[in-house]
Amino acid sequence: MGRSCLPRWRLGRLMAGLQLILGLVVITVSLSCLYRFHSAGYFLHNEDICRTIYTIKQVNNNEGFDLKALHDRVDEVLEKMDNLYDKLEKTVKEMEKSKEGSKKEMKKFLEEEVMKPFYHAHIELRQIRLPNPQGIRNSTEKEDPLINKFLIEEIRKYITPKENHVGKMNMFGTERVYNTIGHACVLMKTELEKYMDYDVGAYCDDDWSLAQKLMVNGCDPLPRRRCLTRASMTYQKPYPINESLWKLPDDRNVRWGNYQCRNFACLSSKNPKRGYTKCTGCFEMEKESTKWVKNSTLLADFKIDDVLRVKPGEIRIGLDVGVGTGTFAARMREKNVTIVTTALNLGAPFSEMIALRGLVPLYISLNQRLPFFDNTMDMIHTAGLMDGWIDLLLMDFVLYDWDRVLRPGGLLWIDRFFCKKKDLDDYMYMFLQFRYKKHKWAISPKSKDEVYLSALLEKPPRAI
C-alpha cells in the first residue's frame, strides 16, 4: 500500500496554482512585447516606421531586436503556451477523477510536461536577440539586404559582421569578421533556412544530404552551426593503420539512414540498387588493390612507380580530386607520400570510408576554391570526376586554381579523362594552355565514339 492518494482539494489548489503561473507568464510576455514594439517605434505614425518593421532597430546601446522575427516567434511561443495550458487542464481533471496520483508521478508529469516546454519556449525567445548591424563602425547599407533576406535567426546571426571584442584590429588586420556563404544561398532560401532551423546546443538533425544538396548547388561554403553532430549509436574503434588501408570498415561506424544500402556488402558493383553509379567496384578491396600497380593493356593507365620515378624523392604531399574511396591515397601512403582526397557522398559513404581507412577526406565540391595556399602541392591527381561532361569555362576556372596551388616543378596527373572524340581537341587545349612540360601523354579508345586521355605534366618555374 505504498501509494498515497492526493486529496481532491490539493489537486484543485494545484490546478489553480498552475493557472495563476501561466497567467503571469502570458501577461509578462505580452507586456514585454508591447514595450519592445513601443521602444522600436511600432506605434509611432511617422516615416521611421517604414524603416523599422523589417530592419533591426537599436533599442539601447547593447541590444537589438528583429521585430518581424520577434513577432513570429512570440506568436509561436504563445501558441505553445496555450497548448500547454489545455494539456495541464485536461490532465488535472483526469487526476481529479482518478484515485491514484502519487508524488512520483506528479513530479514526472511536471518535469516532462511543464518544465521542458517552458525551457524550450525560453530558449526560443532568447534567440530573438540579434547583433545590430547599424551599430557596427563604418558599416554600409550593402550589408543589410542579404541579412534581411532571411528570417531564421541563426542565419542572420551568422552572416552579420562580428566586430572585434576589444575594438581594435585583429590578427588578420580587419575591424570585424565576415562569415561567408555563397550567393547561391539566397536562391535556395527555403533549403538553407531548413538547414539552419535547429535548437542551439541540441543535436543536429541527420540532414547531411540537405547540406550536400546546398553545396553542389552553389551554396558553398555552408554556414557553421551551433548544434551537436550525430554519430552512429554503435560506433566501434577503427582498425589499426596496418589493417585499415585494405580492409572494409565495420558497418557500425557509418550512419546509413540516407543511403539505399545499409552496409558495405550491399555496395558491391554486382548490386544494381547500390545507390551510386561512379567508381564501380570502389568498395571492393580486392579490385582496388590492383589499381596503379599492375601492368595494363590500356596505354592510358600509368603506374605509380613510373610516375614517382619522374621526380625521385620530390613528391611528398598532394591532392587527389575525384570520386573514390581513397585507394590512390592508400597506394601513395605506401610510398611515403601524403595525399588528401576530395570526396562527396554521392549515394554512398565515400568520406567515411576514406577516413576509416586512415586517410584524409576533404569534403568539398568542385565549385569551391581549393583551401590551399599558392605553390604548395607537389602533385594533383584527378580521375573519375572531371570528364567530358564538364563545361569548358568551368574547367578553365578549375584548372587555373589547380595551377595556383601546384608548386613550380609540381606534377599534374590527368588519369583516364574521357570525352567524345569530336571534343578531344577542345579538352586537349585546356590542359596544354599552361605550357606544362610533358612527361607522359597517352590516348586510348574507350568506345566507338569516346576516348581516354591520360597525361603527366610538370608546372614550369615562372620565375619573376
Short mmCIF file of C-alpha atoms in Angstrom, two decimals:
data_model
loop_
_atom_site.label_atom_id
_atom_site.label_comp_id
_atom_site.label_asym_id
_atom_site.label_seq_id
_atom_site.Cartn_x
_atom_site.Cartn_y
_atom_site.Cartn_z
CA MET A 1 0.00 0.00 0.00
CA GLY A 2 2.91 2.31 -0.75
CA ARG A 3 0.84 4.63 -2.98
CA SER A 4 -0.68 7.71 -1.38
CA CYS A 5 -3.70 9.40 -2.94
CA LEU A 6 -3.74 13.18 -3.25
CA PRO A 7 -6.86 14.73 -1.70
CA ARG A 8 -9.27 16.35 -4.14
CA TRP A 9 -8.74 19.78 -2.55
CA ARG A 10 -4.96 19.53 -3.10
CA LEU A 11 -5.47 18.81 -6.80
CA GLY A 12 -7.76 21.80 -7.02
CA ARG A 13 -5.15 24.02 -5.40
CA LEU A 14 -2.50 22.64 -7.76
CA MET A 15 -4.64 23.41 -10.81
CA ALA A 16 -5.34 26.91 -9.53
CA GLY A 17 -1.63 27.48 -8.91
CA LEU A 18 -0.70 26.33 -12.40
CA GLN A 19 -3.37 28.57 -13.91
CA LEU A 20 -2.01 31.52 -11.93
CA ILE A 21 1.58 30.80 -13.08
CA LEU A 22 0.56 30.51 -16.72
CA GLY A 23 -1.47 33.69 -16.47
CA LEU A 24 1.50 35.60 -15.07
CA VAL A 25 3.77 34.26 -17.82
CA VAL A 26 1.32 35.29 -20.56
CA ILE A 27 0.91 38.77 -19.03
CA THR A 28 4.70 39.19 -18.71
CA VAL A 29 5.31 38.16 -22.31
CA SER A 30 2.53 40.43 -23.57
CA LEU A 31 3.84 43.44 -21.64
CA SER A 32 7.37 42.71 -22.86
CA CYS A 33 6.16 42.59 -26.49
CA LEU A 34 4.24 45.85 -26.10
CA TYR A 35 7.28 47.53 -24.56
CA ARG A 36 9.58 46.34 -27.31
CA PHE A 37 7.16 47.38 -30.05
CA HIS A 38 6.77 50.82 -28.44
CA SER A 39 10.54 51.19 -27.99
CA ALA A 40 11.07 50.27 -31.62
CA GLY A 41 8.61 52.92 -32.77
CA TYR A 42 5.95 50.46 -33.90
CA PHE A 43 3.13 52.68 -32.62
CA LEU A 44 4.62 55.90 -33.98
CA HIS A 45 2.86 57.38 -37.00
CA ASN A 46 5.89 58.72 -38.80
CA GLU A 47 8.27 57.81 -41.60
CA ASP A 48 10.54 55.86 -39.25
CA ILE A 49 8.02 53.03 -39.06
CA CYS A 50 8.75 52.02 -42.67
CA ARG A 51 12.40 51.54 -41.88
CA THR A 52 11.72 49.82 -38.57
CA ILE A 53 9.48 46.85 -39.26
CA TYR A 54 11.82 44.78 -41.43
CA THR A 55 15.18 46.01 -40.17
CA ILE A 56 16.97 45.94 -36.86
CA LYS A 57 16.38 48.96 -34.66
CA GLN A 58 18.65 49.89 -31.81
CA VAL A 59 16.78 49.62 -28.54
CA ASN A 60 19.70 50.68 -26.40
CA ASN A 61 23.46 50.74 -26.67
CA ASN A 62 23.89 46.98 -26.44
CA GLU A 63 20.74 45.25 -27.67
CA GLY A 64 18.87 44.94 -30.98
CA PHE A 65 15.67 43.18 -31.92
CA ASP A 66 14.40 41.93 -35.24
CA LEU A 67 10.75 42.93 -34.93
CA LYS A 68 9.34 40.62 -37.59
CA ALA A 69 11.20 37.62 -36.20
CA LEU A 70 10.15 38.66 -32.69
CA HIS A 71 6.51 38.86 -33.75
CA ASP A 72 6.61 35.42 -35.40
CA ARG A 73 8.47 33.83 -32.51
CA VAL A 74 6.20 35.29 -29.82
CA ASP A 75 3.14 34.02 -31.68
CA GLU A 76 4.72 30.59 -31.84
CA VAL A 77 5.62 30.59 -28.13
CA LEU A 78 2.17 31.83 -27.11
CA GLU A 79 0.57 29.06 -29.15
CA LYS A 80 2.75 26.52 -27.35
CA MET A 81 1.75 28.01 -24.00
CA ASP A 82 -1.95 27.77 -24.95
CA ASN A 83 -1.48 24.12 -25.89
CA LEU A 84 0.38 23.50 -22.65
CA TYR A 85 -2.40 25.16 -20.63
CA ASP A 86 -5.03 22.98 -22.31
CA LYS A 87 -2.93 19.87 -21.65
CA LEU A 88 -2.46 20.81 -17.98
CA GLU A 89 -6.15 21.48 -17.51
CA LYS A 90 -7.10 18.19 -19.14
CA THR A 91 -4.54 16.26 -17.10
CA VAL A 92 -5.58 17.79 -13.77
CA LYS A 93 -9.23 16.96 -14.47
CA GLU A 94 -8.28 13.36 -15.22
CA MET A 95 -6.26 13.24 -11.99
CA GLU A 96 -9.27 14.57 -10.08
CA LYS A 97 -11.37 11.71 -11.42
CA SER A 98 -8.67 9.13 -10.73
CA LYS A 99 -7.99 7.90 -7.23
CA GLU A 100 -4.32 7.35 -7.98
CA GLY A 101 -1.77 10.13 -8.12
CA SER A 102 1.49 9.61 -6.30
CA LYS A 103 4.09 12.31 -5.72
CA LYS A 104 6.48 10.47 -8.02
CA GLU A 105 4.01 10.55 -10.89
CA MET A 106 3.27 14.22 -10.19
CA LYS A 107 6.99 15.07 -10.25
CA LYS A 108 7.49 13.22 -13.53
CA PHE A 109 4.48 14.98 -15.05
CA LEU A 110 5.73 18.42 -14.02
CA GLU A 111 9.25 17.73 -15.32
CA GLU A 112 8.22 16.26 -18.68
CA GLU A 113 5.06 18.20 -19.49
CA VAL A 114 5.69 21.56 -17.79
CA MET A 115 9.37 22.31 -17.21
CA LYS A 116 10.71 21.11 -20.56
CA PRO A 117 8.15 23.00 -22.71
CA PHE A 118 8.73 26.17 -20.70
CA TYR A 119 12.50 25.74 -21.09
CA HIS A 120 12.22 25.40 -24.89
CA ALA A 121 9.93 28.43 -25.02
CA HIS A 122 12.52 30.37 -23.03
CA ILE A 123 15.28 29.36 -25.45
CA GLU A 124 13.17 30.37 -28.46
CA LEU A 125 12.53 33.81 -27.01
CA ARG A 126 16.22 34.30 -26.22
CA GLN A 127 17.11 33.53 -29.82
CA ILE A 128 15.36 36.75 -30.88
CA ARG A 129 18.35 38.78 -29.70
CA LEU A 130 20.45 39.69 -32.72
CA PRO A 131 23.67 41.62 -33.35
CA ASN A 132 22.84 45.13 -34.54
CA PRO A 133 24.39 45.86 -37.97
CA GLN A 134 23.67 49.57 -37.57
CA GLY A 135 25.94 49.66 -34.54
CA ILE A 136 28.98 48.44 -36.45
CA ARG A 137 31.58 51.09 -37.21
CA ASN A 138 31.97 52.09 -40.83
CA SER A 139 29.13 49.75 -41.86
CA THR A 140 27.31 50.34 -45.12
CA GLU A 141 23.80 49.66 -46.28
CA LYS A 142 25.17 46.94 -48.56
CA GLU A 143 25.27 44.60 -45.54
CA ASP A 144 21.54 44.87 -44.82
CA PRO A 145 19.82 43.35 -47.88
CA LEU A 146 21.37 39.89 -47.54
CA ILE A 147 20.80 39.84 -43.77
CA ASN A 148 17.16 40.86 -44.13
CA LYS A 149 16.62 38.25 -46.84
CA PHE A 150 16.39 35.54 -44.17
CA LEU A 151 14.01 35.05 -41.25
CA ILE A 152 15.76 32.26 -39.32
CA GLU A 153 17.72 33.90 -36.53
CA GLU A 154 20.70 31.55 -36.78
CA ILE A 155 21.35 32.60 -40.41
CA ARG A 156 21.05 36.28 -39.54
CA LYS A 157 23.37 35.91 -36.57
CA TYR A 158 25.87 34.02 -38.70
CA ILE A 159 26.13 36.47 -41.59
CA THR A 160 26.03 39.66 -39.50
CA PRO A 161 29.62 41.01 -39.35
CA LYS A 162 31.19 40.39 -35.93
CA GLU A 163 33.03 43.40 -34.53
CA ASN A 164 36.26 42.66 -32.68
CA HIS A 165 35.62 42.26 -28.96
CA VAL A 166 38.41 44.63 -27.89
CA GLY A 167 37.57 47.24 -30.52
CA LYS A 168 40.96 47.03 -32.23
CA MET A 169 42.32 45.50 -35.41
CA ASN A 170 42.50 41.71 -35.14
CA MET A 171 45.36 39.48 -36.21
CA PHE A 172 44.01 39.48 -39.77
CA GLY A 173 44.19 43.27 -39.96
CA THR A 174 40.41 43.83 -40.05
CA GLU A 175 37.97 45.56 -37.71
CA ARG A 176 35.42 42.75 -37.89
CA VAL A 177 34.99 39.17 -39.11
CA TYR A 178 32.70 38.43 -42.05
CA ASN A 179 31.32 34.90 -42.10
CA THR A 180 30.72 33.84 -45.68
CA ILE A 181 28.07 31.85 -47.51
CA GLY A 182 27.80 31.59 -51.27
CA HIS A 183 25.49 33.99 -53.10
CA ALA A 184 23.51 30.97 -54.37
CA CYS A 185 22.27 30.51 -50.79
CA VAL A 186 19.84 33.35 -51.42
CA LEU A 187 18.38 31.38 -54.33
CA MET A 188 17.98 28.36 -52.02
CA LYS A 189 16.49 30.33 -49.15
CA THR A 190 13.97 27.65 -48.14
CA GLU A 191 16.55 24.85 -48.01
CA LEU A 192 19.08 27.00 -46.14
CA GLU A 193 16.53 28.11 -43.56
CA LYS A 194 15.57 24.47 -43.02
CA TYR A 195 19.26 23.62 -42.58
CA MET A 196 19.74 26.42 -40.01
CA ASP A 197 16.46 25.86 -38.13
CA TYR A 198 17.58 23.98 -35.01
CA ASP A 199 17.82 24.32 -31.24
CA VAL A 200 21.15 25.83 -30.21
CA GLY A 201 23.18 23.31 -28.21
CA ALA A 202 20.90 20.40 -29.10
CA TYR A 203 21.57 17.56 -31.54
CA CYS A 204 21.52 18.41 -35.24
CA ASP A 205 19.12 16.54 -37.47
CA ASP A 206 20.63 13.80 -39.62
CA ASP A 207 20.49 16.18 -42.58
CA TRP A 208 23.91 15.89 -44.24
CA SER A 209 22.12 15.13 -47.52
CA LEU A 210 20.40 18.53 -47.33
CA ALA A 211 23.77 20.16 -46.65
CA GLN A 212 25.32 18.39 -49.63
CA LYS A 213 22.43 19.47 -51.86
CA LEU A 214 23.11 23.08 -50.86
CA MET A 215 26.83 22.67 -51.56
CA VAL A 216 26.55 21.17 -55.02
CA ASN A 217 24.03 23.84 -55.99
CA GLY A 218 26.45 26.64 -55.13
CA CYS A 219 25.52 27.44 -51.52
CA ASP A 220 29.10 26.80 -50.52
CA PRO A 221 30.72 27.19 -48.08
CA LEU A 222 27.86 26.47 -45.72
CA PRO A 223 27.43 28.45 -42.50
CA ARG A 224 28.72 26.93 -39.30
CA ARG A 225 26.06 25.56 -36.96
CA ARG A 226 25.76 25.53 -33.17
CA CYS A 227 24.29 22.05 -32.77
CA LEU A 228 25.91 18.70 -31.98
CA THR A 229 26.55 16.31 -34.84
CA ARG A 230 25.15 12.82 -34.57
CA ALA A 231 27.25 9.68 -34.74
CA SER A 232 26.38 6.03 -35.11
CA MET A 233 24.93 4.68 -31.87
CA THR A 234 27.11 1.57 -32.20
CA TYR A 235 30.37 3.25 -33.25
CA GLN A 236 33.43 0.98 -32.91
CA LYS A 237 37.13 1.71 -32.79
CA PRO A 238 38.58 1.90 -36.32
CA TYR A 239 41.05 -0.77 -37.35
CA PRO A 240 44.76 -0.05 -36.78
CA ILE A 241 46.58 1.52 -39.73
CA ASN A 242 48.37 -1.68 -40.72
CA GLU A 243 44.92 -3.25 -41.34
CA SER A 244 42.66 -0.35 -42.28
CA LEU A 245 44.19 0.58 -45.66
CA TRP A 246 42.96 -2.56 -47.44
CA LYS A 247 40.08 -3.77 -45.27
CA LEU A 248 36.40 -2.83 -45.38
CA PRO A 249 35.46 -0.89 -42.24
CA ASP A 250 32.95 -2.01 -39.64
CA ASP A 251 29.36 -1.38 -40.82
CA ARG A 252 28.51 0.05 -37.40
CA ASN A 253 30.76 3.09 -37.95
CA VAL A 254 28.50 4.70 -40.58
CA ARG A 255 25.11 6.43 -40.31
CA TRP A 256 23.27 4.63 -43.11
CA GLY A 257 19.94 6.45 -42.81
CA ASN A 258 20.22 8.48 -46.04
CA TYR A 259 21.60 5.73 -48.29
CA GLN A 260 19.89 2.98 -50.25
CA CYS A 261 22.35 0.47 -48.78
CA ARG A 262 22.66 -0.28 -45.07
CA ASN A 263 26.08 -1.98 -45.06
CA PHE A 264 29.29 -2.16 -47.10
CA ALA A 265 28.47 -5.56 -48.57
CA CYS A 266 25.43 -4.00 -50.25
CA LEU A 267 27.73 -1.54 -52.09
CA SER A 268 29.13 -4.29 -54.31
CA SER A 269 29.36 -3.50 -58.03
CA LYS A 270 27.15 -6.55 -58.66
CA ASN A 271 24.24 -4.89 -56.86
CA PRO A 272 22.23 -2.73 -59.33
CA LYS A 273 20.45 -0.98 -56.45
CA ARG A 274 23.58 0.05 -54.55
CA GLY A 275 22.73 3.76 -54.81
CA TYR A 276 25.75 5.15 -56.68
CA THR A 277 26.97 5.00 -60.28
CA LYS A 278 30.51 6.40 -60.29
CA CYS A 279 33.55 4.42 -59.18
CA THR A 280 32.28 0.92 -59.98
CA GLY A 281 33.79 -1.58 -57.57
CA CYS A 282 35.49 1.03 -55.40
CA PHE A 283 34.12 -0.60 -52.20
CA GLU A 284 35.65 -3.96 -53.19
CA MET A 285 39.16 -4.08 -51.79
CA GLU A 286 40.36 -6.95 -53.97
CA LYS A 287 39.65 -4.92 -57.12
CA GLU A 288 41.01 -1.72 -55.63
CA SER A 289 44.30 -3.35 -54.64
CA THR A 290 45.29 -3.83 -58.30
CA LYS A 291 44.98 -0.17 -59.32
CA TRP A 292 48.12 1.77 -60.35
CA VAL A 293 50.44 -1.17 -59.55
CA LYS A 294 49.85 -3.77 -62.26
CA ASN A 295 50.58 -3.51 -65.97
CA SER A 296 47.54 -2.80 -68.14
CA THR A 297 46.83 -3.30 -71.80
CA LEU A 298 45.46 0.26 -71.88
CA LEU A 299 48.05 2.90 -72.82
CA ALA A 300 46.21 5.46 -70.69
CA ASP A 301 46.96 3.52 -67.48
CA PHE A 302 50.10 4.80 -65.71
CA LYS A 303 51.69 3.04 -62.74
CA ILE A 304 52.54 4.93 -59.58
CA ASP A 305 56.15 3.72 -59.58
CA ASP A 306 56.66 5.06 -63.12
CA VAL A 307 55.20 8.43 -62.17
CA LEU A 308 57.27 8.81 -59.00
CA ARG A 309 60.38 7.88 -60.95
CA VAL A 310 59.98 11.12 -62.92
CA LYS A 311 60.65 13.14 -59.75
CA PRO A 312 62.52 10.81 -57.38
CA GLY A 313 62.22 11.95 -53.76
CA GLU A 314 60.41 15.19 -54.66
CA ILE A 315 56.76 14.12 -54.37
CA ARG A 316 55.82 14.36 -50.67
CA ILE A 317 52.32 15.88 -50.48
CA GLY A 318 49.45 16.11 -52.94
CA LEU A 319 45.76 16.23 -53.71
CA ASP A 320 43.53 13.60 -55.33
CA VAL A 321 40.44 15.14 -56.98
CA GLY A 322 37.92 12.52 -57.99
CA VAL A 323 35.25 10.05 -56.93
CA GLY A 324 36.51 7.09 -54.93
CA THR A 325 37.28 5.57 -51.57
CA GLY A 326 40.87 6.79 -51.20
CA THR A 327 42.71 3.96 -52.96
CA PHE A 328 45.08 6.36 -54.73
CA ALA A 329 45.97 7.95 -51.38
CA ALA A 330 46.44 4.48 -49.84
CA ARG A 331 48.88 3.46 -52.59
CA MET A 332 50.79 6.74 -52.25
CA ARG A 333 50.93 6.34 -48.48
CA GLU A 334 52.77 3.07 -49.02
CA LYS A 335 55.32 5.20 -50.93
CA ASN A 336 55.56 7.68 -48.01
CA VAL A 337 53.54 10.33 -49.88
CA THR A 338 50.68 12.13 -48.10
CA ILE A 339 47.61 12.62 -50.29
CA VAL A 340 44.42 14.48 -49.33
CA THR A 341 41.36 13.08 -51.14
CA THR A 342 38.36 15.20 -52.10
CA ALA A 343 35.06 13.39 -51.68
CA LEU A 344 31.33 13.96 -51.69
CA ASN A 345 28.90 11.30 -50.51
CA LEU A 346 27.26 10.76 -53.90
CA GLY A 347 24.96 7.88 -52.98
CA ALA A 348 27.41 6.11 -50.67
CA PRO A 349 29.58 6.93 -47.61
CA PHE A 350 32.75 7.85 -49.54
CA SER A 351 34.00 10.35 -46.94
CA GLU A 352 33.54 7.94 -44.04
CA MET A 353 35.21 5.13 -45.99
CA ILE A 354 38.28 7.25 -46.72
CA ALA A 355 38.62 8.31 -43.08
CA LEU A 356 38.07 4.79 -41.74
CA ARG A 357 40.91 3.61 -43.98
CA GLY A 358 43.18 6.01 -42.08
CA LEU A 359 43.33 8.62 -44.85
CA VAL A 360 42.30 12.29 -45.07
CA PRO A 361 38.99 13.15 -46.80
CA LEU A 362 38.43 16.76 -47.90
CA TYR A 363 34.66 17.32 -48.10
CA ILE A 364 34.38 19.98 -50.82
CA SER A 365 32.55 20.33 -54.12
CA LEU A 366 34.02 21.18 -57.50
CA ASN A 367 32.54 24.68 -57.05
CA GLN A 368 34.87 25.64 -54.24
CA ARG A 369 38.28 27.29 -54.41
CA LEU A 370 40.88 24.90 -53.04
CA PRO A 371 41.73 25.70 -49.38
CA PHE A 372 45.49 25.63 -50.01
CA PHE A 373 47.96 28.47 -50.41
CA ASP A 374 49.77 29.20 -53.68
CA ASN A 375 52.64 26.96 -54.82
CA THR A 376 52.30 24.35 -52.05
CA MET A 377 51.29 21.00 -53.59
CA ASP A 378 53.82 18.58 -55.11
CA MET A 379 51.12 16.76 -57.08
CA ILE A 380 47.49 16.95 -58.15
CA HIS A 381 45.88 13.75 -59.41
CA THR A 382 42.41 13.60 -60.93
CA ALA A 383 40.35 10.61 -62.07
CA GLY A 384 36.66 9.85 -62.49
CA LEU A 385 35.22 13.27 -61.69
CA MET A 386 36.27 15.73 -64.38
CA ASP A 387 35.28 14.15 -67.68
CA GLY A 388 33.63 15.17 -70.93
CA TRP A 389 30.51 16.40 -69.14
CA ILE A 390 32.23 19.48 -67.74
CA ASP A 391 31.66 22.92 -69.23
CA LEU A 392 34.81 24.38 -70.77
CA LEU A 393 34.58 27.67 -68.88
CA LEU A 394 34.10 25.89 -65.56
CA MET A 395 37.02 23.64 -66.39
CA ASP A 396 39.14 26.70 -67.12
CA PHE A 397 38.47 28.12 -63.64
CA VAL A 398 39.21 24.75 -62.02
CA LEU A 399 42.48 24.26 -63.91
CA TYR A 400 43.68 27.76 -63.06
CA ASP A 401 43.01 27.01 -59.38
CA TRP A 402 44.99 23.77 -59.65
CA ASP A 403 47.80 25.69 -61.29
CA ARG A 404 47.71 28.16 -58.41
CA VAL A 405 48.30 25.55 -55.70
CA LEU A 406 50.84 23.43 -57.61
CA ARG A 407 54.40 24.38 -56.77
CA PRO A 408 56.97 25.04 -59.52
CA GLY A 409 58.06 21.62 -60.73
CA GLY A 410 54.89 20.02 -59.34
CA LEU A 411 53.11 17.28 -61.29
CA LEU A 412 49.59 17.33 -62.70
CA TRP A 413 48.42 13.77 -63.33
CA ILE A 414 45.37 13.60 -65.60
CA ASP A 415 44.21 10.00 -65.19
CA ARG A 416 41.77 8.43 -67.67
CA PHE A 417 39.97 11.62 -68.61
CA PHE A 418 37.38 10.56 -71.17
CA CYS A 419 35.33 12.54 -73.67
CA LYS A 420 33.82 12.25 -77.11
CA LYS A 421 36.30 12.12 -79.98
CA LYS A 422 34.86 15.28 -81.50
CA ASP A 423 35.55 17.20 -78.26
CA LEU A 424 39.10 15.92 -77.73
CA ASP A 425 40.83 18.92 -79.33
CA ASP A 426 38.98 21.36 -77.07
CA TYR A 427 39.93 19.49 -73.91
CA MET A 428 43.50 18.95 -75.05
CA TYR A 429 43.85 22.71 -75.45
CA MET A 430 42.54 23.22 -71.90
CA PHE A 431 45.32 21.03 -70.48
CA LEU A 432 48.08 22.36 -72.74
CA GLN A 433 47.35 26.08 -72.42
CA PHE A 434 49.56 26.37 -69.32
CA ARG A 435 52.64 25.21 -71.27
CA TYR A 436 53.47 22.45 -68.80
CA LYS A 437 56.28 20.07 -69.66
CA LYS A 438 55.00 16.73 -70.99
CA HIS A 439 56.42 13.68 -69.24
CA LYS A 440 53.69 11.25 -70.35
CA TRP A 441 50.83 11.61 -72.82
CA ALA A 442 48.54 8.79 -73.99
CA ILE A 443 45.22 8.47 -75.80
CA SER A 444 43.30 5.17 -75.82
CA PRO A 445 39.90 4.23 -77.25
CA LYS A 446 37.09 3.88 -74.72
CA SER A 447 34.28 3.12 -77.13
CA LYS A 448 33.38 3.79 -80.74
CA ASP A 449 32.82 7.49 -80.10
CA GLU A 450 34.82 8.13 -76.90
CA VAL A 451 38.50 8.14 -75.95
CA TYR A 452 40.63 8.14 -72.80
CA LEU A 453 43.28 10.81 -72.28
CA SER A 454 46.00 10.45 -69.65
CA ALA A 455 48.85 12.88 -69.12
CA LEU A 456 51.65 13.61 -66.67
CA LEU A 457 52.56 17.30 -66.84
CA GLU A 458 55.07 19.41 -64.92
CA LYS A 459 54.42 23.00 -63.92
CA PRO A 460 57.13 25.43 -65.15
CA PRO A 461 59.01 27.72 -62.70
CA ARG A 462 57.58 31.04 -63.96
CA ALA A 463 60.20 32.96 -62.04
CA ILE A 464 59.59 36.71 -61.81
#
